Amino acid sequence: RLLLTGAAGGLGRQLRPRLKAHCGVLRVSDIAELGSAAPGEELMPAALEQADAVHALLDGVDAVVHLGGVSVEGPFGPILQANIVGVYNLYEAARKHRVRRIVFASSVKVCGETTKRRRPFVADQAPAPKDVYARSKAEAESALRAICERSAIELVILRLPLTYGPHVRGNFLALLEAVA
C-alpha cells in the first residue's frame, strides 16, 4: 500500500495514475477534492496538521510519496501548520506504523533558487532559503533526516524545481515513480 499526499495538487494529479502501476493499493489524500476512487485506490482526505487524522492515514501503509502541504510562498500560519507541523505528524505516524520508505518533495528554493538560476545544484549544498515557504522545506528536511536516522525508515528527499506548467511530464514524473 502506497500513500500519495497532495494527490489533488498539480503534481499529485499527474503522478496519481502513474503510481498505481507500482502498488497493489494506492491511498490518496489531500484537503482538496480528490474526485472518485479509481480501481485499486483508497480516498482518505486528511489535514496534515491533525495528528489523529494523519495517524489513521498511515495505518497499513508501506511507503509514502509526500507532496502534501502549502506549495507556494504565503502567510506563515498556514505554512507552519501544513509544512512543519504536518510533516512532523506524518513522519511520527510513519515511524509508529513502521513505514519502510518516505519520498519527500522538497524544493530547490531551499538552496536559494530563483527562476533565473543557471548553475547546477550539488547534493550537499547548504540551505539558503529566502522566504517562509523555502524555510519550511529546509526545516522539514532537517527534521526528517533526524527522525529517519533514529528509525528504519528509508528517506528520499527530492529538491524539485518548478513543478507546474506543460513541462511536468516525461522524465520528471518517471523520476518520482522510480524513487517511490
PDB file of C-alpha atoms in Angstrom:
ATOM      1  CA  ARG A   1       0.000   0.000   0.000  1.00  0.00           C
ATOM      2  CA  LEU A   2       1.456   3.324  -1.163  1.00  0.00           C
ATOM      3  CA  LEU A   3       0.262   6.687   0.174  1.00  0.00           C
ATOM      4  CA  LEU A   4       0.295   9.784  -2.029  1.00  0.00           C
ATOM      5  CA  THR A   5      -0.305  13.010  -0.106  1.00  0.00           C
ATOM      6  CA  GLY A   6      -1.138  16.161  -2.024  1.00  0.00           C
ATOM      7  CA  ALA A   7      -2.901  13.986  -4.591  1.00  0.00           C
ATOM      8  CA  ALA A   8      -5.245  16.791  -5.695  1.00  0.00           C
ATOM      9  CA  GLY A   9      -2.406  19.232  -6.410  1.00  0.00           C
ATOM     10  CA  GLY A  10      -0.858  19.890  -9.801  1.00  0.00           C
ATOM     11  CA  LEU A  11       1.945  17.360  -9.437  1.00  0.00           C
ATOM     12  CA  GLY A  12      -0.204  14.904  -7.468  1.00  0.00           C
ATOM     13  CA  ARG A  13      -2.825  14.785 -10.237  1.00  0.00           C
ATOM     14  CA  GLN A  14      -0.096  13.924 -12.762  1.00  0.00           C
ATOM     15  CA  LEU A  15       1.565  11.313 -10.577  1.00  0.00           C
ATOM     16  CA  ARG A  16      -1.565   9.610  -9.209  1.00  0.00           C
ATOM     17  CA  PRO A  17      -2.365   7.401 -12.234  1.00  0.00           C
ATOM     18  CA  ARG A  18       1.305   6.592 -12.781  1.00  0.00           C
ATOM     19  CA  LEU A  19       1.954   5.412  -9.215  1.00  0.00           C
ATOM     20  CA  LYS A  20      -0.954   2.963  -9.316  1.00  0.00           C
ATOM     21  CA  ALA A  21       1.114   0.691 -11.552  1.00  0.00           C
ATOM     22  CA  HIS A  22       3.687   0.292  -8.742  1.00  0.00           C
ATOM     23  CA  CYS A  23       1.472  -0.893  -5.901  1.00  0.00           C
ATOM     24  CA  GLY A  24      -1.476  -3.087  -5.040  1.00  0.00           C
ATOM     25  CA  VAL A  25      -3.368  -0.236  -3.385  1.00  0.00           C
ATOM     26  CA  LEU A  26      -2.785   3.472  -3.819  1.00  0.00           C
ATOM     27  CA  ARG A  27      -4.113   5.531  -0.914  1.00  0.00           C
ATOM     28  CA  VAL A  28      -4.575   9.154  -1.970  1.00  0.00           C
ATOM     29  CA  SER A  29      -5.004  12.084   0.357  1.00  0.00           C
ATOM     30  CA  ASP A  30      -5.437  15.849   0.255  1.00  0.00           C
ATOM     31  CA  ILE A  31      -7.640  18.511   1.824  1.00  0.00           C
ATOM     32  CA  ALA A  32      -8.862  19.491  -1.649  1.00  0.00           C
ATOM     33  CA  GLU A  33     -11.409  17.496  -3.663  1.00  0.00           C
ATOM     34  CA  LEU A  34      -9.957  14.134  -4.754  1.00  0.00           C
ATOM     35  CA  GLY A  35     -12.679  13.088  -7.186  1.00  0.00           C
ATOM     36  CA  SER A  36     -13.714   9.442  -7.374  1.00  0.00           C
ATOM     37  CA  ALA A  37     -11.555   6.482  -6.473  1.00  0.00           C
ATOM     38  CA  ALA A  38     -10.146   4.580  -9.428  1.00  0.00           C
ATOM     39  CA  PRO A  39      -9.838   0.793  -9.173  1.00  0.00           C
ATOM     40  CA  GLY A  40      -7.198  -0.053  -6.593  1.00  0.00           C
ATOM     41  CA  GLU A  41      -7.407   3.359  -4.910  1.00  0.00           C
ATOM     42  CA  GLU A  42      -8.467   4.428  -1.439  1.00  0.00           C
ATOM     43  CA  LEU A  43      -9.525   8.039  -0.864  1.00  0.00           C
ATOM     44  CA  MET A  44      -8.632   9.362   2.589  1.00  0.00           C
ATOM     45  CA  PRO A  45      -8.851  13.142   2.881  1.00  0.00           C
ATOM     46  CA  ALA A  46      -6.806  14.410   5.830  1.00  0.00           C
ATOM     47  CA  ALA A  47      -5.396  17.692   7.072  1.00  0.00           C
ATOM     48  CA  LEU A  48      -1.710  17.212   7.834  1.00  0.00           C
ATOM     49  CA  GLU A  49      -1.883  19.384  10.940  1.00  0.00           C
ATOM     50  CA  GLN A  50      -4.394  16.969  12.562  1.00  0.00           C
ATOM     51  CA  ALA A  51      -2.225  14.303  14.204  1.00  0.00           C
ATOM     52  CA  ASP A  52      -5.036  11.770  14.724  1.00  0.00           C
ATOM     53  CA  ALA A  53      -6.135  12.011  11.090  1.00  0.00           C
ATOM     54  CA  VAL A  54      -2.558  11.561   9.878  1.00  0.00           C
ATOM     55  CA  HIS A  55      -2.051   8.598  12.195  1.00  0.00           C
ATOM     56  CA  ALA A  56      -5.127   6.903  10.654  1.00  0.00           C
ATOM     57  CA  LEU A  57      -3.912   7.856   7.172  1.00  0.00           C
ATOM     58  CA  LEU A  58      -0.664   5.920   7.610  1.00  0.00           C
ATOM     59  CA  ASP A  59      -2.204   2.787   9.097  1.00  0.00           C
ATOM     60  CA  GLY A  60      -1.234  -0.145   6.863  1.00  0.00           C
ATOM     61  CA  VAL A  61       0.960   1.931   4.531  1.00  0.00           C
ATOM     62  CA  ASP A  62       4.298   0.577   3.260  1.00  0.00           C
ATOM     63  CA  ALA A  63       5.655   3.750   1.645  1.00  0.00           C
ATOM     64  CA  VAL A  64       4.735   7.431   1.294  1.00  0.00           C
ATOM     65  CA  VAL A  65       5.185   9.914  -1.531  1.00  0.00           C
ATOM     66  CA  HIS A  66       4.702  13.175   0.333  1.00  0.00           C
ATOM     67  CA  LEU A  67       3.662  16.032  -1.930  1.00  0.00           C
ATOM     68  CA  GLY A  68       1.147  17.492   0.544  1.00  0.00           C
ATOM     69  CA  GLY A  69       1.342  20.894   2.182  1.00  0.00           C
ATOM     70  CA  VAL A  70       1.487  24.506   1.099  1.00  0.00           C
ATOM     71  CA  SER A  71       3.481  24.647  -2.153  1.00  0.00           C
ATOM     72  CA  VAL A  72       3.975  28.393  -2.610  1.00  0.00           C
ATOM     73  CA  GLU A  73       5.050  31.406  -0.584  1.00  0.00           C
ATOM     74  CA  GLY A  74       2.298  32.811   1.616  1.00  0.00           C
ATOM     75  CA  PRO A  75       1.375  33.711   5.192  1.00  0.00           C
ATOM     76  CA  PHE A  76       3.367  31.968   7.907  1.00  0.00           C
ATOM     77  CA  GLY A  77       0.393  30.419   9.774  1.00  0.00           C
ATOM     78  CA  PRO A  78      -0.825  28.022   7.053  1.00  0.00           C
ATOM     79  CA  ILE A  79       2.754  27.168   6.014  1.00  0.00           C
ATOM     80  CA  LEU A  80       3.685  26.387   9.623  1.00  0.00           C
ATOM     81  CA  GLN A  81       0.670  24.114  10.079  1.00  0.00           C
ATOM     82  CA  ALA A  82       0.918  22.170   6.806  1.00  0.00           C
ATOM     83  CA  ASN A  83       4.652  22.142   6.080  1.00  0.00           C
ATOM     84  CA  ILE A  84       6.185  21.875   9.546  1.00  0.00           C
ATOM     85  CA  VAL A  85       3.548  20.567  11.980  1.00  0.00           C
ATOM     86  CA  GLY A  86       2.100  18.401   9.192  1.00  0.00           C
ATOM     87  CA  VAL A  87       5.480  16.913   8.306  1.00  0.00           C
ATOM     88  CA  TYR A  88       6.156  16.125  11.945  1.00  0.00           C
ATOM     89  CA  ASN A  89       2.750  14.406  12.212  1.00  0.00           C
ATOM     90  CA  LEU A  90       3.311  12.459   9.004  1.00  0.00           C
ATOM     91  CA  TYR A  91       6.727  11.177   9.932  1.00  0.00           C
ATOM     92  CA  GLU A  92       5.849  10.428  13.538  1.00  0.00           C
ATOM     93  CA  ALA A  93       2.907   8.348  12.266  1.00  0.00           C
ATOM     94  CA  ALA A  94       5.188   6.693   9.693  1.00  0.00           C
ATOM     95  CA  ARG A  95       7.597   5.692  12.453  1.00  0.00           C
ATOM     96  CA  LYS A  96       4.801   4.273  14.612  1.00  0.00           C
ATOM     97  CA  HIS A  97       3.333   2.319  11.679  1.00  0.00           C
ATOM     98  CA  ARG A  98       6.759   1.065  10.543  1.00  0.00           C
ATOM     99  CA  VAL A  99       6.568   2.610   7.083  1.00  0.00           C
ATOM    100  CA  ARG A 100       9.581   1.471   5.056  1.00  0.00           C
ATOM    101  CA  ARG A 101      10.193   4.452   2.752  1.00  0.00           C
ATOM    102  CA  ILE A 102       9.318   8.119   2.541  1.00  0.00           C
ATOM    103  CA  VAL A 103       9.813  10.217  -0.566  1.00  0.00           C
ATOM    104  CA  PHE A 104       9.649  13.885   0.426  1.00  0.00           C
ATOM    105  CA  ALA A 105       9.045  16.580  -2.160  1.00  0.00           C
ATOM    106  CA  SER A 106      11.195  19.496  -1.098  1.00  0.00           C
ATOM    107  CA  SER A 107      12.178  22.426  -3.292  1.00  0.00           C
ATOM    108  CA  VAL A 108      15.283  23.842  -4.921  1.00  0.00           C
ATOM    109  CA  LYS A 109      14.223  27.056  -3.179  1.00  0.00           C
ATOM    110  CA  VAL A 110      15.812  25.529  -0.053  1.00  0.00           C
ATOM    111  CA  CYS A 111      19.142  26.453  -1.689  1.00  0.00           C
ATOM    112  CA  GLY A 112      18.034  29.969  -2.623  1.00  0.00           C
ATOM    113  CA  GLU A 113      16.820  29.010  -6.094  1.00  0.00           C
ATOM    114  CA  THR A 114      15.232  31.610  -8.305  1.00  0.00           C
ATOM    115  CA  THR A 115      13.794  31.114 -11.769  1.00  0.00           C
ATOM    116  CA  LYS A 116      16.912  32.787 -13.241  1.00  0.00           C
ATOM    117  CA  ARG A 117      19.466  30.370 -11.708  1.00  0.00           C
ATOM    118  CA  ARG A 118      21.682  28.680 -14.272  1.00  0.00           C
ATOM    119  CA  ARG A 119      24.230  26.841 -12.049  1.00  0.00           C
ATOM    120  CA  PRO A 120      23.669  23.190 -11.144  1.00  0.00           C
ATOM    121  CA  PHE A 121      22.989  22.158  -7.563  1.00  0.00           C
ATOM    122  CA  VAL A 122      25.099  19.640  -5.674  1.00  0.00           C
ATOM    123  CA  ALA A 123      23.736  17.070  -3.243  1.00  0.00           C
ATOM    124  CA  ASP A 124      25.333  18.542  -0.126  1.00  0.00           C
ATOM    125  CA  GLN A 125      24.679  22.198  -0.910  1.00  0.00           C
ATOM    126  CA  ALA A 126      23.891  24.135   2.265  1.00  0.00           C
ATOM    127  CA  PRO A 127      20.377  25.533   2.685  1.00  0.00           C
ATOM    128  CA  ALA A 128      19.952  29.247   1.978  1.00  0.00           C
ATOM    129  CA  PRO A 129      16.155  29.755   1.967  1.00  0.00           C
ATOM    130  CA  LYS A 130      14.984  33.236   1.013  1.00  0.00           C
ATOM    131  CA  ASP A 131      11.306  33.090   2.031  1.00  0.00           C
ATOM    132  CA  VAL A 132       8.950  31.437   4.521  1.00  0.00           C
ATOM    133  CA  TYR A 133       7.990  28.612   2.129  1.00  0.00           C
ATOM    134  CA  ALA A 134      11.635  27.712   1.433  1.00  0.00           C
ATOM    135  CA  ARG A 135      12.463  27.913   5.150  1.00  0.00           C
ATOM    136  CA  SER A 136       9.591  25.486   5.893  1.00  0.00           C
ATOM    137  CA  LYS A 137      11.022  22.994   3.394  1.00  0.00           C
ATOM    138  CA  ALA A 138      14.524  23.354   4.879  1.00  0.00           C
ATOM    139  CA  GLU A 139      13.157  22.769   8.388  1.00  0.00           C
ATOM    140  CA  ALA A 140      11.152  19.752   7.196  1.00  0.00           C
ATOM    141  CA  GLU A 141      14.247  18.250   5.529  1.00  0.00           C
ATOM    142  CA  SER A 142      16.233  18.676   8.733  1.00  0.00           C
ATOM    143  CA  ALA A 143      13.501  17.144  10.896  1.00  0.00           C
ATOM    144  CA  LEU A 144      13.041  14.225   8.514  1.00  0.00           C
ATOM    145  CA  ARG A 145      16.731  13.415   8.472  1.00  0.00           C
ATOM    146  CA  ALA A 146      16.784  13.383  12.272  1.00  0.00           C
ATOM    147  CA  ILE A 147      13.678  11.195  12.543  1.00  0.00           C
ATOM    148  CA  CYS A 148      14.765   8.740   9.857  1.00  0.00           C
ATOM    149  CA  GLU A 149      18.291   8.395  11.263  1.00  0.00           C
ATOM    150  CA  ARG A 150      16.717   7.105  14.504  1.00  0.00           C
ATOM    151  CA  SER A 151      14.405   4.672  12.741  1.00  0.00           C
ATOM    152  CA  ALA A 152      14.438   2.076   9.990  1.00  0.00           C
ATOM    153  CA  ILE A 153      12.700   4.422   7.534  1.00  0.00           C
ATOM    154  CA  GLU A 154      14.491   4.958   4.243  1.00  0.00           C
ATOM    155  CA  LEU A 155      14.260   8.631   3.281  1.00  0.00           C
ATOM    156  CA  VAL A 156      14.496  10.150  -0.185  1.00  0.00           C
ATOM    157  CA  ILE A 157      14.457  13.939  -0.367  1.00  0.00           C
ATOM    158  CA  LEU A 158      13.893  15.453  -3.788  1.00  0.00           C
ATOM    159  CA  ARG A 159      14.580  19.168  -4.164  1.00  0.00           C
ATOM    160  CA  LEU A 160      12.209  19.735  -7.019  1.00  0.00           C
ATOM    161  CA  PRO A 161      12.393  22.601  -9.500  1.00  0.00           C
ATOM    162  CA  LEU A 162       9.358  24.429 -10.834  1.00  0.00           C
ATOM    163  CA  THR A 163       6.631  21.757 -10.883  1.00  0.00           C
ATOM    164  CA  TYR A 164       3.767  23.257 -12.810  1.00  0.00           C
ATOM    165  CA  GLY A 165       3.099  24.022 -16.436  1.00  0.00           C
ATOM    166  CA  PRO A 166       3.479  21.982 -19.610  1.00  0.00           C
ATOM    167  CA  HIS A 167       6.984  20.662 -18.738  1.00  0.00           C
ATOM    168  CA  VAL A 168       5.687  18.450 -15.879  1.00  0.00           C
ATOM    169  CA  ARG A 169       5.743  15.178 -17.757  1.00  0.00           C
ATOM    170  CA  GLY A 170       8.072  12.531 -19.093  1.00  0.00           C
ATOM    171  CA  ASN A 171      11.417  12.166 -17.325  1.00  0.00           C
ATOM    172  CA  PHE A 172      10.432  14.323 -14.348  1.00  0.00           C
ATOM    173  CA  LEU A 173       7.454  12.128 -13.494  1.00  0.00           C
ATOM    174  CA  ALA A 174       9.488   8.995 -14.244  1.00  0.00           C
ATOM    175  CA  LEU A 175      11.997  10.121 -11.606  1.00  0.00           C
ATOM    176  CA  LEU A 176       9.259  10.408  -8.994  1.00  0.00           C
ATOM    177  CA  GLU A 177       7.916   6.994  -9.968  1.00  0.00           C
ATOM    178  CA  ALA A 178      11.370   5.435  -9.710  1.00  0.00           C
ATOM    179  CA  VAL A 179      12.030   6.563  -6.155  1.00  0.00           C
ATOM    180  CA  ALA A 180       8.550   5.625  -4.906  1.00  0.00           C
TER     181      ALA A 180
END
